[in-house]
Tab-separated table of C-alpha atoms and ligand atoms in Angstrom:
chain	number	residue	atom	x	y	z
P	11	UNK	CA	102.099	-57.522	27.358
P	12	UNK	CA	105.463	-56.513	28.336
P	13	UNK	CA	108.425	-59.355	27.862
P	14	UNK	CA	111.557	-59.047	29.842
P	15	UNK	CA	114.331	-60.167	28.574
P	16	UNK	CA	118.244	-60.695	30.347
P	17	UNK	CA	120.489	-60.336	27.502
P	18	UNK	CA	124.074	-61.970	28.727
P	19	UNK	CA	126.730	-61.311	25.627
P	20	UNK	CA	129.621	-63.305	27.237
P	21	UNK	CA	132.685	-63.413	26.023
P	22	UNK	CA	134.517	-63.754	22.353
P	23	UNK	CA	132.041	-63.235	19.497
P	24	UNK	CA	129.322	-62.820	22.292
P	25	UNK	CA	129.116	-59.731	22.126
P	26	UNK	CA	129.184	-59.154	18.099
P	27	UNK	CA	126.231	-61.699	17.591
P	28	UNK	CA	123.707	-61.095	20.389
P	29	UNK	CA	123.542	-57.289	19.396
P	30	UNK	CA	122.503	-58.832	16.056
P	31	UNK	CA	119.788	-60.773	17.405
P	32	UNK	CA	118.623	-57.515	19.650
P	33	UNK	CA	118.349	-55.245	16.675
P	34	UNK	CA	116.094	-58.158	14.914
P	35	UNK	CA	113.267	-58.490	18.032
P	36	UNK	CA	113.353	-54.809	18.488
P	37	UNK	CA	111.945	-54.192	15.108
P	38	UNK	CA	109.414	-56.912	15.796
P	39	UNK	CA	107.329	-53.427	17.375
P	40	UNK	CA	106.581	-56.113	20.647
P	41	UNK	CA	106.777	-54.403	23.941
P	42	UNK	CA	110.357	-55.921	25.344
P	43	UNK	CA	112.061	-54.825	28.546
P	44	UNK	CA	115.482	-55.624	27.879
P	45	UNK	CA	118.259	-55.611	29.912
P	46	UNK	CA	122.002	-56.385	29.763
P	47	UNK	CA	124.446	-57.821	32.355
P	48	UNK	CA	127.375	-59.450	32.205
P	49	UNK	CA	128.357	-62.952	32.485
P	50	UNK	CA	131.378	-65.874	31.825
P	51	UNK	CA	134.999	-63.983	31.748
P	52	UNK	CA	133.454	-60.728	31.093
P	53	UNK	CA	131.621	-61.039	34.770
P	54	UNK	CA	134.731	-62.363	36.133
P	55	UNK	CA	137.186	-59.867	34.913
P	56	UNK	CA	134.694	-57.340	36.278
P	57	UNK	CA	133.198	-58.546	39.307
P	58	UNK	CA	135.699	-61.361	40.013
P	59	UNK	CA	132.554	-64.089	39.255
P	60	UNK	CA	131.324	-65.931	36.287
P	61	UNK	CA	127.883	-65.474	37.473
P	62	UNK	CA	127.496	-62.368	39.609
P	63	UNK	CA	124.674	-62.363	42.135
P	64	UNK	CA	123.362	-59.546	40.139
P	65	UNK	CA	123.111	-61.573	36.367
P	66	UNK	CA	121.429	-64.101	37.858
P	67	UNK	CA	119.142	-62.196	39.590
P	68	UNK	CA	118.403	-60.793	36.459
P	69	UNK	CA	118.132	-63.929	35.172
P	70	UNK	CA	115.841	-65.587	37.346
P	71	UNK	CA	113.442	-62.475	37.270
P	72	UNK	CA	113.091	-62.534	33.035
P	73	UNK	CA	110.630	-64.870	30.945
P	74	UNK	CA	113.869	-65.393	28.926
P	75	UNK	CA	117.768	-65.428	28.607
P	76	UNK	CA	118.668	-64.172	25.370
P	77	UNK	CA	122.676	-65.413	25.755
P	78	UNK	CA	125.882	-65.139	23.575
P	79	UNK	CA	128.393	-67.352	24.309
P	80	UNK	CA	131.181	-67.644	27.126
P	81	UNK	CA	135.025	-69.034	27.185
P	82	UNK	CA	138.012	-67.795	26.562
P	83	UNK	CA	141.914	-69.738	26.577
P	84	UNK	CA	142.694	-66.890	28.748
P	85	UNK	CA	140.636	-68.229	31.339
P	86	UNK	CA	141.828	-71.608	31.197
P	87	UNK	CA	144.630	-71.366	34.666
P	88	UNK	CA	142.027	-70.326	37.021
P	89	UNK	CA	140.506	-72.708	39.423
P	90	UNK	CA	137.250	-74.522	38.089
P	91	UNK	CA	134.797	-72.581	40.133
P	92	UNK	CA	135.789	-69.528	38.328
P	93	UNK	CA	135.844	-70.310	35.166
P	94	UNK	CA	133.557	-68.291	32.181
P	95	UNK	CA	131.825	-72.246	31.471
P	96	UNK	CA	130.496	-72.382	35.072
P	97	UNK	CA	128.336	-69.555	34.736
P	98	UNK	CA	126.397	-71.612	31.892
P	99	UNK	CA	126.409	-74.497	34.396
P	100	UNK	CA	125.211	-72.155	37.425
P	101	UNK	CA	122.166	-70.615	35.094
P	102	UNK	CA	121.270	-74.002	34.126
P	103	UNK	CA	121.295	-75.293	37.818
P	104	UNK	CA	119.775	-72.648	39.547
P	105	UNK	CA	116.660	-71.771	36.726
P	106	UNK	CA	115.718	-75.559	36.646
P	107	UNK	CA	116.644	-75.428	32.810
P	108	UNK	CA	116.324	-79.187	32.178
P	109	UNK	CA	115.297	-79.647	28.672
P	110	UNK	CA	118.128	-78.636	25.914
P	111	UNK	CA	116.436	-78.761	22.511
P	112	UNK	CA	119.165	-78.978	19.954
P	113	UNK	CA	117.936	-78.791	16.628
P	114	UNK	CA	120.273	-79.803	13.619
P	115	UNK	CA	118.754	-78.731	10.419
P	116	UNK	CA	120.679	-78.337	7.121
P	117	UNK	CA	119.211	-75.786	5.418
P	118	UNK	CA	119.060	-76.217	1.152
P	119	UNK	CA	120.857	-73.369	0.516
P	120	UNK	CA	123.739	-74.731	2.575
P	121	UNK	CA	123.979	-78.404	1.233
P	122	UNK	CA	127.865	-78.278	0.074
P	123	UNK	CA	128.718	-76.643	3.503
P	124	UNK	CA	128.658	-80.485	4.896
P	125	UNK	CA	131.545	-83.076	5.199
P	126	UNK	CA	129.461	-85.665	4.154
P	127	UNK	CA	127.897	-86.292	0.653
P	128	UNK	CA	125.131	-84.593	0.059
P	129	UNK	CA	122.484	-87.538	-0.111
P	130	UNK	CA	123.449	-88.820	3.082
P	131	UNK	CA	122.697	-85.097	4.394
P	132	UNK	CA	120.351	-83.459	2.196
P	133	UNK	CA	117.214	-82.371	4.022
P	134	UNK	CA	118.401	-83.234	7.267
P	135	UNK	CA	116.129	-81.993	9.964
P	136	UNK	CA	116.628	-83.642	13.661
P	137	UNK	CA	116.389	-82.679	17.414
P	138	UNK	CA	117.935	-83.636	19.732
P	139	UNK	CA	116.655	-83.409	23.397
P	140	UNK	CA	119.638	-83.499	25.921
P	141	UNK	CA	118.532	-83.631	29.192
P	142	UNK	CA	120.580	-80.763	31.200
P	143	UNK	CA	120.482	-80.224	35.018
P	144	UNK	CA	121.219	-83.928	36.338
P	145	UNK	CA	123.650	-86.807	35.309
P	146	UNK	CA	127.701	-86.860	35.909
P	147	UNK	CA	127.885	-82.838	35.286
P	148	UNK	CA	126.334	-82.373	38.433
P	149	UNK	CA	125.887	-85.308	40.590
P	150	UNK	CA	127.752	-86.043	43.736
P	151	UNK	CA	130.359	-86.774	45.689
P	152	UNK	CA	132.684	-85.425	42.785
P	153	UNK	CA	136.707	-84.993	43.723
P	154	UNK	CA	139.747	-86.599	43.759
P	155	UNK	CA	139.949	-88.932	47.024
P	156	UNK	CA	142.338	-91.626	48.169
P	157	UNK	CA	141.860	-95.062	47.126
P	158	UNK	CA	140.550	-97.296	49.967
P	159	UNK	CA	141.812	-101.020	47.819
P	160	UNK	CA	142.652	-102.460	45.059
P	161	UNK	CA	145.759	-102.506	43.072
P	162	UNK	CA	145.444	-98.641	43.006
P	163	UNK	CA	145.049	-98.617	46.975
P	164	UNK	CA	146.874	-95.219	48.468
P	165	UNK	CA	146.922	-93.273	45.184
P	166	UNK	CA	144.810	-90.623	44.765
P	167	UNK	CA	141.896	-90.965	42.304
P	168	UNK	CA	139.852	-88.408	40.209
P	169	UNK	CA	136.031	-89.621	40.152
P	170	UNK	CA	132.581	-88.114	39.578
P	171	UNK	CA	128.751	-89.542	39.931
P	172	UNK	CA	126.485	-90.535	37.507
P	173	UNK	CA	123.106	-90.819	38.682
P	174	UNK	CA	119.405	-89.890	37.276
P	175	UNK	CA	115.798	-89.932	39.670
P	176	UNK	CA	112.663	-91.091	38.180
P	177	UNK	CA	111.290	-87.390	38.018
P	178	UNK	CA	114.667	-85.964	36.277
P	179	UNK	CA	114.043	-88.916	33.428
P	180	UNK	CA	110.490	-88.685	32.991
P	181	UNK	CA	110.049	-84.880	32.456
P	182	UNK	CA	112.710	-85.280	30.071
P	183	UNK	CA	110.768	-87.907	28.227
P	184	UNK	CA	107.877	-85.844	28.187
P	185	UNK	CA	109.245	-83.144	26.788
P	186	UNK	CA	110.635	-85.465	24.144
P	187	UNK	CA	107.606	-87.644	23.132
P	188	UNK	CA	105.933	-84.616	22.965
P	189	UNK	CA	108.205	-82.864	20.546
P	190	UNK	CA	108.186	-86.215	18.597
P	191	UNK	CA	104.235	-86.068	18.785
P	192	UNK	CA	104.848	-82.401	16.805
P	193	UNK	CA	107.170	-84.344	14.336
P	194	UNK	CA	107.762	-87.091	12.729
P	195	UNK	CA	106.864	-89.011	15.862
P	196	UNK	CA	110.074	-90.627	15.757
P	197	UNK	CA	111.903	-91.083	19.049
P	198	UNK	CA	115.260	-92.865	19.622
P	199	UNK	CA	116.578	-92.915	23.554
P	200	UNK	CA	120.298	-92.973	23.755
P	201	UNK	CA	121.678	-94.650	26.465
P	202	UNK	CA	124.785	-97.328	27.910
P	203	UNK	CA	122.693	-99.559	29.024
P	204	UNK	CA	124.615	-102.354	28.452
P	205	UNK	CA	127.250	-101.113	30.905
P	206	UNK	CA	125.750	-98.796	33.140
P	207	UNK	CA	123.485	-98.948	35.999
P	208	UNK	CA	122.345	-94.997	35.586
P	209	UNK	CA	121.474	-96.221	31.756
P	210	UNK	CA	119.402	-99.167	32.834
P	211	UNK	CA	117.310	-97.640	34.849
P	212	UNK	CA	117.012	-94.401	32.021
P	213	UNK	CA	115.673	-97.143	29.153
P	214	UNK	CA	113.123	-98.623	31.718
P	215	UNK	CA	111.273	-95.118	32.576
P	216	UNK	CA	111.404	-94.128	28.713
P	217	UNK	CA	109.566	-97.122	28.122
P	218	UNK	CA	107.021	-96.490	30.756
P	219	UNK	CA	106.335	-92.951	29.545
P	220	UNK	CA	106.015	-94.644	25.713
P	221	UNK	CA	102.929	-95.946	27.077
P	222	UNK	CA	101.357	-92.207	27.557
P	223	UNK	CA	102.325	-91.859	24.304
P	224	UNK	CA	100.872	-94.610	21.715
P	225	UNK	CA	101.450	-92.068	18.748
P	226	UNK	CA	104.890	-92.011	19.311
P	227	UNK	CA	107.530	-94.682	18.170
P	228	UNK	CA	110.028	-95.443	20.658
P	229	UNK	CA	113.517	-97.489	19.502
P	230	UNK	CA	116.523	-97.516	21.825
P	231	UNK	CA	120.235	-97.088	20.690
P	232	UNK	CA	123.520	-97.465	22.624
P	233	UNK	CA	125.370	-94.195	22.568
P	234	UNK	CA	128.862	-95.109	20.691
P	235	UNK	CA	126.288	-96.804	17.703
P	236	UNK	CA	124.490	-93.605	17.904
P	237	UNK	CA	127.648	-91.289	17.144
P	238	UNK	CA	128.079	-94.091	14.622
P	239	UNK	CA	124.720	-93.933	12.547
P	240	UNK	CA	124.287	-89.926	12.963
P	241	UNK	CA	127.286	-90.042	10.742
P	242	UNK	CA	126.437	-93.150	8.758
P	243	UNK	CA	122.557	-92.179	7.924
P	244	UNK	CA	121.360	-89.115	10.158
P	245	UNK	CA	118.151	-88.683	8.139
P	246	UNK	CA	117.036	-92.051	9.930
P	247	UNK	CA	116.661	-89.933	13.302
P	248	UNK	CA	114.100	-87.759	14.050
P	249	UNK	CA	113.948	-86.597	17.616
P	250	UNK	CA	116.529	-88.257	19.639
P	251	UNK	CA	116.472	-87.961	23.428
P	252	UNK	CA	119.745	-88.734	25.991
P	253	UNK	CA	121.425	-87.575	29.100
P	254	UNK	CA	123.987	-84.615	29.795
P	255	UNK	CA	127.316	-85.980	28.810
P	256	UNK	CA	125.868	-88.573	25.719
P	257	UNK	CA	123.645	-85.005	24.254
P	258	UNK	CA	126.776	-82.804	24.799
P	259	UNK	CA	128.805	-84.849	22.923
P	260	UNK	CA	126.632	-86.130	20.293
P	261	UNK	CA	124.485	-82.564	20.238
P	262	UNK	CA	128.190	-81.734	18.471
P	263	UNK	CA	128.258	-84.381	16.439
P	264	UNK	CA	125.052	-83.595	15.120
P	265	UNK	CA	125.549	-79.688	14.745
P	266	UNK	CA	128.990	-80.493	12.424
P	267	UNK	CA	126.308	-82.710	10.220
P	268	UNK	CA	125.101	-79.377	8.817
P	269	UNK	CA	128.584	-77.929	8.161
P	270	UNK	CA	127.010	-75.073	9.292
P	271	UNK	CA	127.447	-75.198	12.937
P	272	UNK	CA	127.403	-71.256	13.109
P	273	UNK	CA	123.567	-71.509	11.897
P	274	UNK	CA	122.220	-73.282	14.361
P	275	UNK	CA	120.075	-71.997	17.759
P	276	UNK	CA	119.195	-73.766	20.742
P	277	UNK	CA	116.870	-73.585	23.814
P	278	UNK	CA	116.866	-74.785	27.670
P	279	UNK	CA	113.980	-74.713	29.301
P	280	UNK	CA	112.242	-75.365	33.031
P	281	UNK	CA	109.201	-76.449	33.316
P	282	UNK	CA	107.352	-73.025	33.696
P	283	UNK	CA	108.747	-72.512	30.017
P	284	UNK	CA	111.477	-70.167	31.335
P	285	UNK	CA	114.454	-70.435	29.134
P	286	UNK	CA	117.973	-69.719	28.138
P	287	UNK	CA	118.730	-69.531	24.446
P	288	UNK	CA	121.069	-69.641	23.181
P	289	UNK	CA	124.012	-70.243	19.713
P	290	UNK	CA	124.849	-74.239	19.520
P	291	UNK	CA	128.532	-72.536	18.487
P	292	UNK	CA	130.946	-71.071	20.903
P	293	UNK	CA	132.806	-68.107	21.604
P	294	UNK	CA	135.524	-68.411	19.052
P	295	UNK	CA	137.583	-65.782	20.517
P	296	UNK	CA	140.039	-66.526	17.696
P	297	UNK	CA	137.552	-64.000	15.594
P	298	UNK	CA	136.548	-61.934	18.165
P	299	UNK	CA	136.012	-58.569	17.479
P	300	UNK	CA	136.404	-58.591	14.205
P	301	UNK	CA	132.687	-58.365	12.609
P	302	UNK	CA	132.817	-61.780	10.748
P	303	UNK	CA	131.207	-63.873	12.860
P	304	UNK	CA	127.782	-65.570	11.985
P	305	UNK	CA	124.858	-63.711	13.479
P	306	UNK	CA	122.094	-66.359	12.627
P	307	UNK	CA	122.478	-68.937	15.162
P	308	UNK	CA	121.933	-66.229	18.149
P	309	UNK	CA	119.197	-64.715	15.567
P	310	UNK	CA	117.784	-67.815	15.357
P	311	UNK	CA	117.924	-68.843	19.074
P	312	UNK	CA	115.986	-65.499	19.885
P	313	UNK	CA	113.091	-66.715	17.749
P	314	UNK	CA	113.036	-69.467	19.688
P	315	UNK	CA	113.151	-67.767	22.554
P	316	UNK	CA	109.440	-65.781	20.985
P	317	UNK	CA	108.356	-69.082	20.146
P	318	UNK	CA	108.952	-71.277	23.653
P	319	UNK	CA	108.874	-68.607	26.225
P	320	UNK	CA	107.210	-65.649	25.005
P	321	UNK	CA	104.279	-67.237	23.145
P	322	UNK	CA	104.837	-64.884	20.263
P	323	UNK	CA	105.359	-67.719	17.105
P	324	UNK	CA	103.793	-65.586	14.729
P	325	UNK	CA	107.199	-63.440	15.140
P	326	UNK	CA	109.636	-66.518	15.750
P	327	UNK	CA	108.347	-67.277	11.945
P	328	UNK	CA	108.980	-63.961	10.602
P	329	UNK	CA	112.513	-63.550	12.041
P	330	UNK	CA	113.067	-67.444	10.556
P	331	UNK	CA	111.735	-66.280	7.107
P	332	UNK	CA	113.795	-63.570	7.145
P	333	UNK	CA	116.732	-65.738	7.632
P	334	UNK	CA	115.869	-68.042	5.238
P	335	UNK	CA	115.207	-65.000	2.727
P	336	UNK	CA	118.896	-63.504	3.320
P	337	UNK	CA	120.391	-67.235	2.327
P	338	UNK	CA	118.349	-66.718	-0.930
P	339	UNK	CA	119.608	-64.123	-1.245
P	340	UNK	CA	122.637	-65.490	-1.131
P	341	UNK	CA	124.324	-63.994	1.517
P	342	UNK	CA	126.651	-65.533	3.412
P	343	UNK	CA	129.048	-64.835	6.807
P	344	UNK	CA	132.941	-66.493	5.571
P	345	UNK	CA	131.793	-69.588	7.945
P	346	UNK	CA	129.300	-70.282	5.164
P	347	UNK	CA	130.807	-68.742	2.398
P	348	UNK	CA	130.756	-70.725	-0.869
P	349	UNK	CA	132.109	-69.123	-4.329
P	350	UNK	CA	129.177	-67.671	-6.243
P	351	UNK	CA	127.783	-66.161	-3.082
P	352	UNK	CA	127.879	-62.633	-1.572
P	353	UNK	CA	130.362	-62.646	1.502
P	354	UNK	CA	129.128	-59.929	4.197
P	355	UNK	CA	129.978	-59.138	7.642
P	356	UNK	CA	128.188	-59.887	11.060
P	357	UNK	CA	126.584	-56.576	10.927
P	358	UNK	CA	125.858	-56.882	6.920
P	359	UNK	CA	124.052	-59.896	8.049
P	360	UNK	CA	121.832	-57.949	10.508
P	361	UNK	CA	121.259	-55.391	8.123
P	362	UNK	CA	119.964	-57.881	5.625
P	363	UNK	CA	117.794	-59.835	7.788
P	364	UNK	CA	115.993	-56.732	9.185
P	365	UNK	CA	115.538	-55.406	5.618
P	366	UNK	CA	113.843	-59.279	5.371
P	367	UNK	CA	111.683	-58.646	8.005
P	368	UNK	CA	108.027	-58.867	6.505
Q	23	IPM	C1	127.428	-77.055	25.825
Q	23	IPM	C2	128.812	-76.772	26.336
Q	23	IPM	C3	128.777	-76.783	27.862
Q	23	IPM	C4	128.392	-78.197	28.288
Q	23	IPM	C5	130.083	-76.335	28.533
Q	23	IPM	C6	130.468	-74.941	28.085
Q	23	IPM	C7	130.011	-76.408	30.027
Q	23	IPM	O1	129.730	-77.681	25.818
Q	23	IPM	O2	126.514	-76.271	26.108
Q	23	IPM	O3	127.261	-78.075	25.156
Q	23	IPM	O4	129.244	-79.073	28.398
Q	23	IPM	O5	127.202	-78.414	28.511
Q	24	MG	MG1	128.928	-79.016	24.398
């Protein structure tokens, strides 16, 4: 069976680290159709779009979206519609790509690379599941308007919508009791109930989907104690489920857990198992070009990709042995570099994970 794949580089380090993870699922010998557009300030600078018709075209017609990363200070003056972030938000939008799975996993080999003792961290291995298309990143009206009353009456006023349907909160669930049900069938919702409306009505559908799901332990947590205990004792988490702005902020929180942010993949995927994968790391352009970045995050997110979309896991497990053979090994990109290990480049690190390949 043929897979085809859209491979969008993007901007900064893009570029450096998806040709990495190309060069590992070419030698898988599967039958891939890949092909390559452009996209975020790359797109724009050539086609005067983030998102040219023709990417997501491409896109839309692929089982999956092997993407770098996109942004760029460069960027930053131009009007929000055409900036490199929007073509991430477009892809999302228009493919359906609802279900973020953000997995935050300190590996053994990297326990010092962590801000936090070791024993709070050691053998941390958590998801979580933002949800992606809905919420205040897309809802509307959005603008800046004049205010009608109030104290503030006849200034003008930035605001935005929060707002979640019953359908956009229970696939979400389901896609995160069932990950739970594949875990340590753990599940924490993170919400605001306590203040907001949107949040309310979140916690009550979670805990009617619980009821599908008797395996599955569900606990509740407001989001500002959640960025509190994720510091305090992550290892109590296991999967962890929450909107679009609470899992983009604490999906951070939990990535710089590891120490090892440069490491870690991630997926988004519509419910036909079409998805966009993706590094949890940006585009750094502060290293761009250089050949130092860390490869293993986009590596990683392409076994992912072989895993959720492609149905291939034997081969997501042999590209995620071979990474886990190369830290052995003990090689490390200078985002991971510890004294005592072997410091190697972006495309050292390709090398050595093909030559892990078993
Ligand atoms: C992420 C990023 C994006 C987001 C930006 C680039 C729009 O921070 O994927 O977490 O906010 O979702
Ligand atoms: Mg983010």
């Amino acid at each position: 069976m043929t897979h085809k794949i859209a491979v969008l580089p993007g901007d900064g380090i893009g570029t450096e680290i998806t040709e990495q993870a190309v060069r590992v699922i070419t030698a898988l010998g599967l039958d891939l159709d890949l092909h390559t557009a452009a996209v975020g300030g790359a797109a724009f600078d050539l086609h005067g779009s983030p998102l040219p018709s023709a990417t997501l075209e491409l896109a839309q017609n692929s089982a999956a979206i092997l993407f770098g990363a996109v942004g760029d200070w460069k960027y930053d003056a131009l009007p929000r519609e055409s900036r490199p972030e929007q073509a991430i938000l477009g892809l999302r939008k228009a493919l359906g790509l609802f279900a973020n799975l953000r997995p935050a996993i300190l590996y053994p080999q990297l326990a010092n690379a962590s801000s936090l003792k070791p024993e709070v961290v050691s053998g941390l291995d958590i998801l979580i599941v933002r949800e992606l298309t809905g919420d205040i990143y897309f809802g509307q009206p959005r603008g800046v308007r004049q205010v009608e009353e109030g104290p503030f009456k006849g200034e003008q006023q930035g605001f935005d919508t929060m707002h979640y349907a019953e359908t956009e909160v229970r696939r979400i669930a389901h896609v995160a009791f069932q990950a739970a049900q594949k875990r340590g069938k753990k599940l924490c919702s993170v919400d605001k109930a306590n203040v907001l409306e949107t949040s309310q009505f979140w916690r009550d559908i979670m805990i009617k989907v619980a009821n599908e799901y008797p395996d599955v332990t569900l606990s509740h947590m407001y989001v500002d104690n959640a960025a509190m205990q994720l510091v305090r004792a992550p290892k109590a988490f296991d999967v962890i489920v929450t909107g679009n702005l609470f899992g983009d902020i604490l999906s951070d929180e939990a990535a710089m857990l590891t120490g090892s942010i440069g490491m870690l993949p991630s997926a988004s995927l519509n419910s036909s198992n079409q998805g966009l994968y993706e590094p949890s790391h940006g585009s750094a352009p502060d290293i761009a070009g250089q050949n130092i970045a860390n490869p293993l995050a986009t590596i990683l997110s392409a076994a992912m990709m072989l895993r959720y979309s492609l149905n291939e896991a034997a081969q997501a497990d042999r590209i995620e042995s071979a990474v886990q053979a190369v830290l052995e090994q003990g090689l490390r990109t200078a985002d991971i570099y510890e004294s005592g290990t072997s410091k190697v480049s972006t495309s050292q690190m390709g090398d050595a994970v093909l030559k892990a390949l078993k």
